[in-house]
């Protein structure tokens, strides 16, 4: 699969992977993949556990020899270079802090290896940045998991590498600190202009931080693009389910009318703008039509007449509803499929929308997307919340 | 006021039962230690006291020995046998250094590079233990025998010329020279060096090597700054396990050396078993013990192992 990230408007490509793959014995951890990461961009590799994110990162860092393909950094082929000669630094998933050195020396390690003598100010600033100024003389085992993780970030970041590789650097932090560190990392990245390759299985993190997100699945890049594009126009069921939640409805293609594709799912007629369909729709064959839960409006069956024309509509019955503050999440059983989800903003709540009520689900056809029906509808659902 | 009264009244009724149970629980570890303590008392403390009293006795085998608090035995033993003391320390220190030089690369290889051969190699390291110390040393006597293939090979390669110049061999012999004794010590105690080294190296997370490489450290720097410091507990344990028994050893000097290579162990052995001068033998043992204790303490202080892990 070839995927090229949109250029972030700066000095070209920083990391270029060409047909890179990794096999362990007969198991292929990463299938041949091409990737071009623009200089100065914040690039996220997103995927479920075991999909090959770390392996890809390690091949960029030089810690793993690719089975095939090459790695280029700033136009220079580094495939044969050992890690210590590559202008990249890694924040390891397991931190890998040096247990015999204190925090200060851990952070100073990279600077010292490059022969920089006066490290005091830089290390001090760095420790302040990750809010560990008071812990400089502690050993790693005297810190909490989250503190160790911040040391790992500081230890890599202090070197101002050309490319910073982050392997789930915020996994052990609590939500508040995590958000704080996300903003901090993002700020540093914009300020210093380092290319960040950020591995995560937290889709929210990937979407809030990255300019470009590559969604990986089973050793392949499924889709690559800006977070909003991925969310609004997923190309595979995996992406549709892994990034947020999607309702995927199997429908028969009836034909086309103007720019629209006409579909039928269980006697319900639906339309889909042809531009929103990433696969070719052939009359008589099946197609998956997807719609995000928050794009659907719920109307009680008694008020069905008030629904404007031109919207896709299906009927159903509320099976369950849960109030979660900003919104109410409904699970709706419908002839076209059981367990459809709908999120309604809590603005004016209709008290009739309770479990058992007959409702009409309707949405703007332009908000739906079409997918190839040959894929599993379930792909990415279980894996979605990071195993 | 009232609250205090009630609380104390409450605890007053329940406390004895609770604390008794708690105390019994606390004592469990000590009960478990009992066999070990008994063992130490019978086989370590008692002989130690007995030896201590022997060392300050005077008399002869015919008249019997009596405790006369004759501390001069210590001074006499030291003045008479200090060359053997010094020789013991020198031989044993040399053997320890050689063990470290040979054992470290081997332990490193087994820990990081051996892959699936790891266990087999570890079995090979301890395989010599399947035969007795004595037999193995006797085998070395044959290996190093005069005119044997090893000695002739060393001679024709002019290695003997070098060792002769260094004063560790003489003429066309290896047997009955310092070289032979040090070789024997090195061979016999090598596993005691390799095992702790391997254990501490094996515990090092290989990802630390990756992290060091990632932070611009060359493989050599990685070894100097990460691997070696982290293996210090193994180095200290290995050198102690080699140095301490090697200093007191007498079999290697007995079988591979001549009278000029006698170590303090040989002196103690002959005083006990041949001369039957028990006080001198006991005093020598105590001096040896104290000397080793002093050296070990100094060494541990210097190497600062308490800082590691
Ligand atoms: N040394 C190895 N030998 C064999 N298989 C390996 C090895 N390293 C990784 N794998 C396999 O390769 C696949 C990808 O591993 P990788 O570490 O890249 O996953 P990941 O996407 O980083 O997952 P996670 O989110 O859990 O960290 C996994 O299925 C893993 O079992
Ligand atoms: Mg990983």
XYZ file of C-alpha atoms and ligand atoms in Angstrom:
728
model
C 0.000 0.000 0.000
C 1.338 3.393 -0.892
C 0.435 6.289 1.306
C 1.860 9.761 1.202
C 1.105 12.284 3.855
C 0.065 15.719 2.711
C 3.038 18.031 2.928
C 2.922 20.246 5.986
C 4.236 23.142 4.009
C 7.842 22.944 5.194
C 11.118 21.660 3.834
C 9.999 18.414 2.219
C 10.192 14.897 3.484
C 12.019 14.026 6.665
C 11.402 10.324 7.046
C 10.826 8.171 4.016
C 10.173 4.478 4.314
C 10.305 2.562 1.056
C 8.777 -0.906 0.804
C 9.870 -1.540 4.356
C 8.787 -4.782 5.985
C 9.690 -6.961 8.932
C 9.317 -10.693 9.314
C 9.992 -12.727 12.416
C 10.395 -16.255 11.128
C 7.221 -16.971 9.236
C 5.286 -14.183 10.964
C 5.081 -10.868 9.163
C 4.941 -8.103 11.759
C 4.998 -5.307 9.177
C 3.941 -5.796 5.561
C 5.852 -3.860 2.899
C 4.864 -0.288 3.450
C 5.762 3.074 1.989
C 5.525 6.121 4.140
C 6.662 9.693 3.683
C 6.614 11.921 6.744
C 7.011 15.642 6.015
C 9.664 17.576 7.916
C 8.340 19.354 10.965
C 5.088 17.467 11.078
C 3.435 15.675 13.936
C 2.771 12.213 12.624
C 0.815 9.631 14.567
C 0.847 5.889 14.066
C -2.393 4.602 15.436
C -3.447 1.018 15.785
C -4.481 -1.773 18.099
C -2.001 -3.715 20.188
C 0.335 -5.907 18.169
C -0.305 -4.271 14.806
C 3.348 -3.430 14.228
C 3.628 0.162 15.431
C 6.629 -0.389 17.663
C 8.320 -2.503 15.013
C 7.920 0.275 12.440
C 9.328 2.796 14.886
C 12.269 0.555 15.740
C 13.143 0.224 12.079
C 13.267 4.012 11.808
C 15.495 4.198 14.900
C 17.752 1.441 13.597
C 17.037 -0.921 16.466
C 15.537 -3.471 14.109
C 16.869 -4.440 10.697
C 14.099 -4.308 8.104
C 13.607 -7.542 6.189
C 13.108 -5.542 3.010
C 13.077 -1.903 2.068
C 14.980 1.178 3.115
C 14.819 4.072 5.555
C 15.723 7.583 4.497
C 16.163 10.479 6.894
C 16.256 13.927 5.316
C 17.060 12.434 1.931
C 19.924 10.279 3.259
C 19.689 6.512 3.180
C 20.361 5.352 6.742
C 19.232 1.750 6.377
C 22.725 0.459 7.125
C 23.554 2.950 9.899
C 23.618 1.768 13.528
C 21.290 3.578 15.953
C 23.970 5.787 17.504
C 24.732 7.306 14.129
C 21.129 8.220 13.295
C 19.854 11.699 14.107
C 16.802 10.307 15.864
C 15.892 9.731 19.499
C 13.328 7.399 20.923
C 11.026 7.543 23.891
C 10.725 3.843 24.639
C 7.436 2.199 25.450
C 9.133 0.596 28.466
C 11.009 3.837 29.338
C 14.381 1.988 29.449
C 15.826 4.457 31.957
C 19.320 3.653 33.211
C 18.745 2.296 36.730
C 22.261 3.090 37.982
C 22.103 6.749 36.993
C 20.037 9.420 38.668
C 17.436 11.412 36.784
C 19.866 14.214 36.041
C 22.426 11.866 34.515
C 19.759 9.979 32.608
C 18.633 13.199 30.967
C 22.220 14.355 30.375
C 23.248 11.031 28.812
C 22.736 11.986 25.159
C 24.375 15.409 25.547
C 27.426 13.897 27.235
C 27.824 11.299 24.514
C 28.018 14.074 21.979
C 30.789 15.671 23.995
C 28.802 18.604 25.333
C 30.483 19.697 28.548
C 28.159 22.223 30.159
C 24.886 20.386 30.403
C 23.651 21.895 33.651
C 21.383 24.572 32.283
C 19.892 22.434 29.541
C 19.186 19.538 31.883
C 17.723 21.890 34.489
C 15.432 23.507 31.940
C 14.385 20.153 30.603
C 13.563 18.792 34.044
C 11.551 21.905 34.807
C 9.685 21.437 31.563
C 8.561 17.965 32.596
C 7.987 19.216 36.157
C 10.657 17.038 37.713
C 13.083 19.738 38.806
C 13.009 18.555 42.413
C 13.755 14.962 41.523
C 17.084 15.466 39.756
C 19.070 13.364 42.208
C 16.650 10.493 42.526
C 17.164 7.119 40.931
C 14.539 5.922 38.433
C 13.199 3.282 40.812
C 12.348 6.024 43.279
C 9.876 7.580 40.844
C 6.308 6.705 39.981
C 5.494 5.237 36.580
C 4.256 8.559 35.241
C 7.332 10.387 36.494
C 9.587 7.809 34.875
C 7.724 8.280 31.641
C 8.328 12.011 31.782
C 12.029 11.376 32.371
C 12.032 9.195 29.262
C 10.477 12.028 27.264
C 12.963 14.549 28.672
C 15.924 12.282 27.994
C 15.054 12.035 24.307
C 13.785 15.560 23.770
C 16.846 17.290 25.231
C 18.911 16.182 22.232
C 16.758 18.137 19.777
C 16.950 15.304 17.277
C 15.878 15.697 13.701
C 13.160 13.145 14.323
C 11.741 12.212 17.689
C 10.151 8.796 17.909
C 7.640 8.423 20.702
C 6.357 4.975 21.546
C 3.213 5.494 23.604
C 4.983 8.105 25.712
C 1.960 9.059 27.768
C 0.435 5.656 28.416
C 1.057 5.618 32.160
C -0.175 9.100 32.950
C -3.488 10.025 34.479
C -5.922 11.895 32.313
C -5.090 15.365 33.593
C -1.332 14.991 33.318
C -1.795 13.301 29.993
C -3.681 16.230 28.542
C -1.093 18.565 29.991
C 1.782 16.591 28.487
C -0.040 16.350 25.164
C -0.289 20.119 25.010
C 3.307 20.445 26.173
C 4.593 18.033 23.537
C 2.539 19.717 20.867
C 3.866 23.119 21.942
C 7.470 21.915 21.904
C 6.969 20.311 18.542
C 5.618 23.512 17.002
C 8.259 25.626 18.696
C 11.325 23.565 17.896
C 10.057 22.232 14.607
C 11.187 18.678 15.266
C 9.439 15.952 13.321
C 7.493 13.817 15.767
C 6.483 10.265 15.031
C 4.080 9.376 17.766
C 2.858 5.859 18.332
C -0.336 5.422 20.235
C -3.389 3.263 20.492
C -5.404 6.129 21.913
C -7.354 7.500 18.973
C -8.267 10.668 20.802
C -4.623 11.396 21.478
C -3.727 10.772 17.851
C -6.502 13.009 16.608
C -5.873 15.907 18.972
C -2.111 15.979 18.542
C -1.238 14.900 15.035
C -1.268 16.681 11.708
C -1.349 13.334 9.986
C -2.546 10.026 11.333
C -1.720 6.640 9.856
C -4.072 3.915 11.032
C -2.332 0.550 11.160
C -3.958 -2.839 11.256
C -2.267 -6.224 11.124
C 1.051 -4.855 9.911
C -0.414 -2.626 7.191
C -1.343 1.024 6.970
C -5.088 1.031 6.401
C -5.489 4.722 5.831
C -3.499 7.878 6.228
C -4.608 11.453 6.362
C -5.580 14.426 8.459
C -7.545 13.429 11.582
C -10.771 15.052 10.377
C -10.552 13.358 6.969
C -10.023 9.981 8.591
C -12.955 10.526 10.853
C -15.355 11.893 8.278
C -14.342 9.691 5.359
C -12.983 6.371 6.535
C -12.034 4.078 3.682
C -12.268 0.778 5.508
C -14.557 -0.661 8.136
C -11.527 -0.983 10.423
C -10.871 2.734 10.310
C -14.587 3.492 10.631
C -14.831 1.422 13.798
C -11.394 2.067 15.275
C -11.660 5.835 15.055
C -14.762 6.594 17.047
C -17.916 4.582 16.506
C -19.742 3.955 13.251
C -23.080 2.456 12.343
C -22.474 0.252 9.336
C -25.540 -0.826 7.413
C -25.430 -3.392 4.618
C -27.516 -2.210 1.643
C -28.283 -3.232 -1.950
C -27.336 -0.829 -4.690
C -30.474 0.027 -6.673
C -28.841 2.399 -9.107
C -27.820 6.004 -9.407
C -29.746 9.204 -9.683
C -27.714 12.247 -10.569
C -24.832 12.458 -8.131
C -26.466 10.103 -5.695
C -26.322 6.374 -5.275
C -29.682 4.860 -4.407
C -29.642 2.060 -1.871
C -32.093 -0.219 -0.162
C -31.704 -1.823 3.220
C -34.662 -3.911 4.388
C -37.290 -2.001 2.394
C -35.789 1.275 3.540
C -34.542 3.520 0.773
C -31.317 5.407 1.446
C -29.221 7.750 -0.645
C -25.501 8.349 -0.616
C -23.692 11.075 -2.576
C -21.369 9.324 -5.044
C -18.493 11.516 -3.843
C -18.860 10.040 -0.346
C -18.354 6.514 -1.610
C -14.755 5.288 -1.688
C -15.575 2.147 -3.626
C -17.322 1.543 -6.911
C -21.014 0.859 -6.446
C -22.416 -1.586 -8.988
C -26.150 -1.931 -9.345
C -27.394 -5.167 -7.825
C -24.403 -5.589 -5.556
C -24.056 -4.801 -1.899
C -22.538 -1.744 -0.272
C -21.913 -0.701 3.311
C -23.299 2.659 4.260
C -21.807 4.174 7.382
C -23.011 6.968 9.608
C -21.521 8.358 12.806
C -23.830 8.228 15.869
C -23.686 11.970 16.500
C -24.800 12.751 12.957
C -28.138 11.022 13.475
C -31.161 12.835 14.816
C -33.846 10.938 16.718
C -37.487 11.839 16.310
C -40.364 10.099 18.000
C -42.450 8.106 15.492
C -45.503 10.291 16.226
C -43.625 13.349 14.927
C -42.275 11.636 11.793
C -44.106 14.171 9.663
C -41.956 17.010 10.886
C -38.775 15.501 9.432
C -37.603 17.561 6.447
C -37.429 15.928 3.032
C -34.148 14.780 1.564
C -32.887 13.109 4.704
C -32.119 9.428 5.034
C -34.534 7.881 7.468
C -34.912 4.502 9.112
C -37.314 3.383 11.780
C -36.481 1.582 14.967
C -37.175 1.076 18.632
C -35.073 2.341 21.510
C -33.491 -0.649 23.252
C -31.431 1.260 25.739
C -30.480 4.787 26.630
C -27.761 6.106 28.866
C -27.361 9.641 30.016
C -23.714 10.687 30.087
C -23.959 14.408 30.759
C -23.206 16.283 27.559
C -25.153 13.758 25.544
C -27.469 10.820 25.769
C -26.417 7.619 24.047
C -29.157 5.461 22.611
C -28.980 1.908 21.382
C -31.631 1.320 18.758
C -32.879 -1.915 17.228
C -33.998 -1.471 13.691
C -34.948 -3.805 10.849
C -31.769 -2.755 9.040
C -29.626 -3.820 11.924
C -29.657 -4.283 15.681
C -27.732 -2.135 18.105
C -27.397 1.090 16.134
C -25.935 3.864 18.247
C -27.156 7.404 18.314
C -25.736 10.268 20.380
C -28.089 13.136 21.043
C -26.961 16.410 22.545
C -28.810 17.223 25.729
C -30.356 20.441 24.563
C -34.080 19.867 24.508
C -34.719 16.366 25.653
C -37.861 14.710 24.446
C -39.165 12.797 27.434
C -40.859 10.283 25.137
C -37.448 9.030 23.974
C -37.223 6.220 26.495
C -36.525 2.526 26.019
C -39.367 0.888 24.087
C -40.321 4.008 22.154
C -40.745 3.804 18.384
C -38.462 6.317 16.711
C -37.239 7.518 13.347
C -33.507 7.954 12.812
C -32.691 10.518 10.172
C -29.572 12.219 8.874
C -28.171 14.304 6.103
C -27.058 11.859 3.331
C -23.905 13.928 2.876
C -22.777 12.814 6.327
C -22.789 9.151 5.482
C -19.997 7.267 3.760
C -19.932 4.215 1.522
C -17.610 1.257 2.025
C -16.869 -1.972 0.196
C -19.286 -4.615 1.518
C -16.677 -7.374 1.170
C -15.072 -6.311 4.472
C -16.026 -7.477 7.905
C -18.458 -5.094 9.544
C -16.900 -5.954 12.889
C -13.299 -5.052 11.971
C -11.757 -2.741 14.508
C -14.599 -2.900 17.007
C -13.150 -5.163 19.706
C -9.680 -3.883 19.115
C -11.019 -0.352 19.192
C -10.484 0.281 22.846
C -6.915 -0.946 23.020
C -6.447 -4.421 24.381
C -12.233 13.179 77.611
C -15.129 10.822 77.275
C -13.911 9.548 73.926
C -10.495 8.742 75.299
C -12.064 6.841 78.133
C -14.228 4.734 75.834
C -11.402 3.958 73.448
C -9.082 2.781 76.155
C -11.883 0.734 77.642
C -12.511 -0.854 74.224
C -8.914 -1.674 73.562
C -8.607 -2.855 77.126
C -10.972 -5.738 76.464
C -9.726 -6.752 73.028
C -6.047 -5.854 73.025
C -4.511 -8.862 74.808
C -5.952 -11.437 72.409
C -5.056 -9.368 69.356
C -1.492 -8.618 70.394
C -0.811 -12.182 71.420
C -1.846 -13.400 67.981
C 0.091 -10.635 66.325
C 3.175 -11.407 68.371
C 2.960 -15.078 67.441
C 2.749 -14.085 63.802
C 5.772 -11.864 64.122
C 7.761 -14.692 65.637
C 7.129 -17.097 62.772
C 10.111 -15.907 60.689
C 12.405 -16.407 63.664
C 11.191 -19.941 64.166
C 11.886 -20.611 60.521
C 15.419 -19.306 61.006
C 16.042 -21.694 63.867
C 17.507 -24.629 61.871
C 19.895 -22.266 60.135
C 20.946 -20.674 63.396
C 21.491 -24.080 64.988
C 23.581 -25.133 62.043
C 25.726 -22.018 62.348
C 26.162 -22.482 66.099
C 27.209 -26.116 65.812
C 29.342 -25.940 62.698
C 30.639 -22.386 62.688
C 30.506 -20.648 66.054
C 31.562 -23.638 68.167
C 34.606 -24.563 66.046
C 35.517 -20.884 65.918
C 35.542 -20.607 69.712
C 37.421 -23.868 69.970
C 40.051 -22.678 67.499
C 40.320 -19.349 69.271
C 41.031 -21.085 72.532
C 43.525 -23.427 70.818
C 45.413 -20.467 69.414
C 46.226 -19.147 72.892
C 47.252 -22.500 74.360
C 50.751 -23.726 75.040
C 52.117 -27.162 75.627
C 52.999 -30.204 73.577
C 51.291 -33.261 72.276
C 52.707 -35.444 75.016
C 51.966 -33.128 77.952
C 48.746 -31.798 76.557
C 47.798 -28.210 75.637
C 46.555 -25.654 78.175
C 45.055 -22.209 77.760
C 47.758 -19.844 78.934
C 46.687 -16.764 76.982
C 49.925 -16.925 75.118
C 49.309 -14.310 72.440
C 52.910 -14.349 71.363
C 52.012 -17.313 69.129
C 50.366 -14.818 66.797
C 53.409 -12.610 66.545
C 55.723 -15.603 66.105
C 53.503 -17.143 63.427
C 53.374 -13.881 61.553
C 57.099 -13.244 61.624
C 57.883 -16.773 60.578
C 55.300 -17.219 57.859
C 54.691 -13.756 56.433
C 56.299 -14.723 53.069
C 53.660 -17.403 52.627
C 50.978 -14.911 53.561
C 52.160 -12.425 50.984
C 52.562 -15.150 48.401
C 49.019 -16.380 49.020
C 47.598 -12.918 48.514
C 49.699 -12.334 45.408
C 48.827 -15.679 43.788
C 45.184 -15.396 44.664
C 44.910 -11.791 43.479
C 46.583 -12.701 40.188
C 44.281 -15.671 39.743
C 41.265 -13.456 40.524
C 42.305 -10.911 37.914
C 42.851 -13.687 35.375
C 39.464 -15.201 36.239
C 37.814 -11.827 35.701
C 39.610 -11.313 32.406
C 38.630 -14.762 31.176
C 35.237 -14.963 32.813
C 33.766 -11.569 31.927
C 33.807 -11.979 28.141
C 32.509 -15.495 28.511
C 29.682 -14.476 30.847
C 28.870 -11.554 28.538
C 28.735 -13.859 25.551
C 26.503 -16.351 27.295
C 24.183 -13.661 28.659
C 23.716 -11.605 25.509
C 24.833 -13.502 22.429
C 24.346 -17.202 23.058
C 20.627 -17.313 22.277
C 19.396 -20.870 22.519
C 22.887 -22.179 23.383
C 22.734 -20.342 26.670
C 21.700 -23.222 28.894
C 24.115 -25.661 27.280
C 26.994 -23.237 27.796
C 26.034 -22.717 31.433
C 26.061 -26.494 31.948
C 29.527 -26.595 30.397
C 30.686 -23.873 32.787
C 29.695 -25.901 35.824
C 30.589 -29.278 34.270
C 34.018 -29.379 36.014
C 32.162 -29.635 39.329
C 31.088 -33.120 38.339
C 34.592 -34.338 39.159
C 36.427 -33.612 42.375
C 38.688 -30.661 42.906
C 41.567 -33.005 43.631
C 41.199 -35.024 40.441
C 40.974 -31.888 38.332
C 44.134 -30.489 39.878
C 45.912 -33.806 39.391
C 44.877 -33.656 35.754
C 46.615 -30.300 35.496
C 49.707 -31.933 36.895
C 49.650 -34.316 33.950
C 48.857 -31.576 31.472
C 51.762 -29.436 32.634
C 54.152 -32.340 33.159
C 57.764 -31.845 32.136
C 58.335 -32.646 28.492
C 54.602 -33.020 27.919
C 52.999 -31.615 24.774
C 51.838 -28.392 26.469
C 55.257 -27.555 27.844
C 57.037 -28.419 24.606
C 54.551 -26.322 22.663
C 55.054 -23.370 25.007
C 58.788 -23.849 24.680
C 58.855 -23.953 20.900
C 56.560 -20.925 20.726
C 59.097 -19.107 22.945
C 56.385 -18.389 25.476
C 58.502 -20.017 28.136
C 61.250 -17.517 27.363
C 58.822 -14.736 28.158
C 57.549 -16.340 31.351
C 61.115 -17.121 32.395
C 61.988 -13.476 31.938
C 58.983 -12.543 34.059
C 60.252 -14.938 36.701
C 57.104 -17.046 36.832
C 58.727 -20.133 35.306
C 62.200 -21.582 35.347
C 64.067 -23.354 32.577
C 62.043 -25.864 30.657
C 59.502 -26.490 33.367
C 56.065 -25.183 34.072
C 55.291 -27.559 36.898
C 56.605 -26.455 40.280
C 56.581 -22.792 39.288
C 54.346 -19.866 40.282
C 52.786 -20.011 36.816
C 51.522 -23.528 37.400
C 49.982 -22.662 40.766
C 48.299 -19.519 39.452
C 47.023 -21.424 36.414
C 45.614 -24.112 38.669
C 43.916 -21.546 40.905
C 42.514 -19.700 37.897
C 41.168 -22.882 36.386
C 39.656 -24.185 39.598
C 37.904 -20.973 40.604
C 36.790 -19.745 37.180
C 33.215 -21.048 37.566
C 32.857 -19.097 40.816
C 33.637 -15.985 38.824
C 31.456 -16.756 35.826
C 28.279 -17.691 37.702
C 27.708 -14.390 39.553
C 28.897 -12.409 36.534
C 26.432 -14.222 34.327
C 23.614 -13.722 36.823
C 24.128 -9.981 37.009
C 24.663 -9.553 33.263
C 21.656 -11.642 32.432
C 19.491 -9.393 34.582
C 20.355 -6.313 32.523
C 17.478 -5.310 30.283
C 18.762 -5.446 26.676
C 16.574 -2.458 25.983
C 19.022 -0.402 28.036
C 21.629 -1.172 25.391
C 19.197 -0.004 22.751
C 18.455 3.153 24.705
C 22.163 3.904 25.054
C 22.703 3.346 21.334
C 19.735 5.539 20.594
C 21.343 8.263 22.735
C 24.498 8.293 20.591
C 26.600 5.891 22.660
C 28.924 3.691 20.596
C 28.906 0.016 21.573
C 32.107 0.595 23.573
C 30.653 3.558 25.432
C 27.500 1.578 26.065
C 29.632 -1.060 27.707
C 31.590 1.457 29.788
C 28.641 3.569 30.870
C 25.802 1.086 31.094
C 26.689 -2.597 30.965
C 29.780 -2.599 33.170
C 28.371 -0.401 35.962
C 25.244 -2.518 36.023
C 27.293 -5.703 36.265
C 29.298 -4.421 39.249
C 27.396 -6.557 41.781
C 28.439 -9.602 39.757
C 32.035 -8.403 39.516
C 32.220 -7.860 43.266
C 30.546 -11.168 44.093
C 32.684 -13.042 41.573
C 35.981 -11.572 42.748
C 35.117 -12.315 46.374
C 34.024 -15.868 45.609
C 37.314 -16.376 43.783
C 39.705 -14.432 45.964
C 38.611 -15.666 49.394
C 38.823 -19.428 48.810
C 41.865 -19.065 46.540
C 43.812 -17.288 49.291
C 43.259 -20.152 51.686
C 43.709 -22.876 49.082
C 46.526 -25.405 49.508
C 45.797 -28.136 46.990
C 47.022 -26.200 43.954
C 50.279 -25.216 45.612
C 50.659 -28.741 46.976
C 50.193 -30.517 43.659
C 51.417 -27.985 41.115
C 54.030 -26.083 43.097
C 57.256 -26.878 44.916
C 58.446 -25.766 48.352
C 59.086 -22.344 46.862
C 55.409 -21.893 46.025
C 53.931 -22.852 49.379
C 50.909 -20.799 50.282
C 49.564 -20.112 53.734
C 47.078 -22.948 53.345
C 49.943 -25.398 53.006
C 51.540 -24.070 56.167
C 48.332 -24.385 58.166
C 47.746 -27.858 56.806
C 51.221 -29.063 57.734
C 51.119 -27.401 61.161
C 47.840 -29.149 61.904
C 48.475 -32.537 60.376
C 52.226 -33.019 60.271
C 53.948 -30.811 62.845
C 50.938 -31.109 65.153
C 51.569 -27.602 66.482
C 47.895 -26.802 66.974
C 48.272 -23.332 68.528
C 50.369 -22.037 65.610
C 47.991 -23.560 63.079
C 45.001 -21.976 64.815
C 46.717 -18.618 65.104
C 47.599 -18.706 61.407
C 43.987 -19.483 60.553
C 42.829 -16.511 62.569
C 45.367 -14.190 61.039
C 44.287 -15.348 57.579
C 40.653 -14.825 58.448
C 41.256 -11.340 59.817
C 43.393 -10.366 56.846
C 40.787 -11.527 54.360
C 38.031 -9.811 56.295
C 39.972 -6.552 56.299
C 40.734 -6.744 52.584
C 37.167 -7.637 51.677
C 35.740 -4.811 53.767
C 38.075 -2.324 52.154
C 37.238 -3.670 48.708
C 33.479 -3.498 49.194
C 33.788 0.043 50.525
C 35.864 1.059 47.520
C 33.666 -0.512 44.893
C 30.614 1.106 46.450
C 28.301 -1.779 45.712
C 25.716 -0.663 48.228
C 24.856 2.009 45.694
C 24.064 -0.537 43.014
C 20.579 -1.987 42.947
N 11.206 -10.223 18.421
C 10.030 -10.653 17.969
N 9.868 -11.947 17.582
C 8.684 -12.380 17.112
N 7.570 -11.628 16.988
C 7.661 -10.339 17.364
C 8.881 -9.785 17.872
N 8.664 -8.488 18.154
C 7.379 -8.245 17.849
N 6.778 -9.344 17.368
C 5.388 -9.450 16.905
O 5.181 -8.461 15.928
C 3.899 -7.894 16.069
C 3.994 -6.396 16.142
O 4.630 -6.031 17.327
P 4.768 -4.530 17.778
O 5.605 -4.513 19.002
O 5.235 -3.716 16.644
O 3.273 -4.155 18.161
P 2.637 -2.755 18.594
O 1.783 -2.310 17.487
O 3.700 -1.832 19.043
O 1.715 -3.176 19.825
P 1.449 -2.455 21.239
O 0.434 -1.409 21.037
O 0.941 -3.559 22.092
O 2.771 -1.934 21.722
C 3.275 -8.505 17.314
O 2.319 -9.445 16.911
C 4.423 -9.173 18.015
O 4.009 -10.348 18.641
Mg 4.288 -1.103 20.913
